[in-house]
Tab-separated table of C-alpha atoms in Angstrom:
chain	number	residue	atom	x	y	z
A	1	PHE	CA	34.309	-60.374	18.597
A	2	ALA	CA	34.843	-56.678	17.894
A	3	ASN	CA	38.190	-57.450	16.273
A	4	ILE	CA	36.604	-60.101	14.048
A	5	VAL	CA	33.943	-57.615	12.965
A	6	GLN	CA	36.540	-54.962	12.138
A	7	ILE	CA	38.734	-57.367	10.173
A	8	SER	CA	35.852	-58.907	8.271
A	9	LEU	CA	34.411	-55.533	7.272
A	10	ALA	CA	37.824	-54.165	6.299
A	11	GLN	CA	38.543	-57.261	4.191
A	12	HIS	CA	35.125	-57.547	2.578
A	13	ASP	CA	36.329	-59.687	-0.344
A	14	SER	CA	38.333	-62.063	1.841
A	15	THR	CA	37.045	-65.459	2.893
A	16	VAL	CA	36.529	-64.131	6.422
A	17	GLY	CA	34.612	-61.096	5.157
A	18	VAL	CA	32.390	-63.124	2.832
A	19	MET	CA	31.586	-65.686	5.548
A	20	PHE	CA	30.968	-62.999	8.160
A	21	ILE	CA	28.484	-61.163	5.935
A	22	LYS	CA	26.745	-64.420	5.012
A	23	ILE	CA	26.342	-65.345	8.683
A	24	MET	CA	25.541	-61.884	10.043
A	25	ARG	CA	23.221	-60.523	7.333
A	26	PRO	CA	20.120	-62.402	8.583
A	27	MET	CA	20.885	-61.249	12.130
A	28	VAL	CA	21.281	-57.621	11.060
A	29	ASP	CA	18.023	-57.845	9.095
A	30	ALA	CA	16.260	-59.256	12.181
A	31	PHE	CA	17.656	-56.472	14.392
A	32	ILE	CA	16.534	-53.812	11.904
A	33	LYS	CA	13.059	-55.350	11.744
A	34	ALA	CA	12.824	-55.441	15.565
A	35	LEU	CA	14.056	-51.855	15.853
A	36	GLY	CA	11.489	-50.815	13.245
A	37	LEU	CA	8.722	-52.333	15.354
A	38	ALA	CA	10.051	-50.715	18.528
A	39	LEU	CA	10.672	-47.348	16.869
A	40	PRO	CA	7.798	-46.714	14.447
A	41	GLY	CA	8.189	-43.853	12.022
A	42	GLN	CA	11.946	-44.264	11.559
A	43	ASP	CA	13.236	-45.080	8.096
A	44	ASP	CA	15.713	-47.867	7.337
A	45	ARG	CA	18.658	-45.457	7.183
A	46	GLN	CA	17.915	-44.157	10.683
A	47	LEU	CA	17.476	-47.700	11.989
A	48	HIS	CA	20.784	-48.852	10.496
A	49	LEU	CA	22.606	-45.866	11.998
A	50	LYS	CA	21.004	-46.460	15.389
A	51	LEU	CA	21.976	-50.141	15.271
A	52	HIS	CA	25.604	-49.315	14.430
A	53	PHE	CA	25.870	-46.612	17.097
A	54	MET	CA	24.252	-48.879	19.680
A	55	LEU	CA	26.564	-51.801	18.887
A	56	GLY	CA	29.606	-49.533	18.785
A	57	SER	CA	28.744	-48.083	22.191
A	58	MET	CA	28.204	-51.526	23.665
A	59	LEU	CA	31.459	-52.934	22.267
A	60	HIS	CA	33.430	-49.908	23.418
A	61	GLY	CA	31.854	-50.111	26.868
A	62	MET	CA	32.877	-53.752	27.181
A	63	ARG	CA	36.382	-52.917	26.008
A	64	MET	CA	36.589	-50.125	28.605
A	65	LEU	CA	36.227	-52.711	31.353
A	66	SER	CA	39.418	-54.465	30.281
A	67	LEU	CA	41.301	-51.323	29.222
A	68	SER	CA	40.652	-49.655	32.562
A	69	LYS	CA	43.249	-52.009	34.050
A	70	ASN	CA	45.903	-50.776	31.576
A	71	PRO	CA	48.194	-48.045	33.042
A	72	SER	CA	48.285	-46.135	29.720
A	73	TYR	CA	44.489	-45.954	29.665
A	74	ARG	CA	44.384	-44.725	33.258
A	75	ASP	CA	46.997	-42.066	32.438
A	76	LEU	CA	44.854	-40.873	29.525
A	77	HIS	CA	41.602	-40.878	31.512
A	78	VAL	CA	42.514	-39.434	34.885
A	79	GLY	CA	39.870	-40.245	37.473
A	80	PHE	CA	38.986	-43.700	36.192
A	81	SER	CA	39.796	-46.309	38.770
A	82	ALA	CA	41.641	-49.486	37.856
A	83	GLN	CA	38.548	-51.471	38.801
A	84	MET	CA	35.560	-50.004	36.991
A	85	ASP	CA	32.185	-50.692	38.482
A	86	THR	CA	30.558	-52.919	35.856
A	87	GLU	CA	27.007	-52.256	37.020
A	88	ALA	CA	27.503	-48.475	37.033
A	89	LEU	CA	28.994	-48.628	33.537
A	90	MET	CA	26.081	-50.756	32.306
A	91	GLU	CA	23.524	-48.361	33.803
A	92	HIS	CA	25.224	-45.364	32.190
A	93	MET	CA	25.465	-47.175	28.850
A	94	TYR	CA	21.810	-48.210	29.051
A	95	ARG	CA	20.672	-44.599	29.527
A	96	TYR	CA	22.958	-43.432	26.708
A	97	ILE	CA	21.721	-46.077	24.251
A	98	VAL	CA	18.042	-45.550	25.099
A	99	ALA	CA	18.428	-41.793	24.576
A	100	GLY	CA	20.107	-42.439	21.230
A	101	LEU	CA	17.409	-44.835	20.102
A	102	GLU	CA	14.659	-42.397	21.065
A	103	ALA	CA	16.340	-39.419	19.341
A	104	ARG	CA	14.941	-38.284	16.011
């Protein structure tokens, strides 16, 4: 999914990009509306940034689970085991995202 997002945003005028925006725009609008209700007093710019940072963190966290099995990744990040603890990663990501959403 992350690759599709990257390609579609990079190729905005392509068929894939146009279709992706058409499909995702209502979902993004709904997320922004929900974030606005959950985080009163934040303007649309802040909400959009928070949404992008939250989604980016979540996608990267999911990718870390598969990359952690790659020897090159382990060589770069000494101390990460080949089998990451999914629940520990999720808990850490949850705290990180909540702190980011609550930040002003």
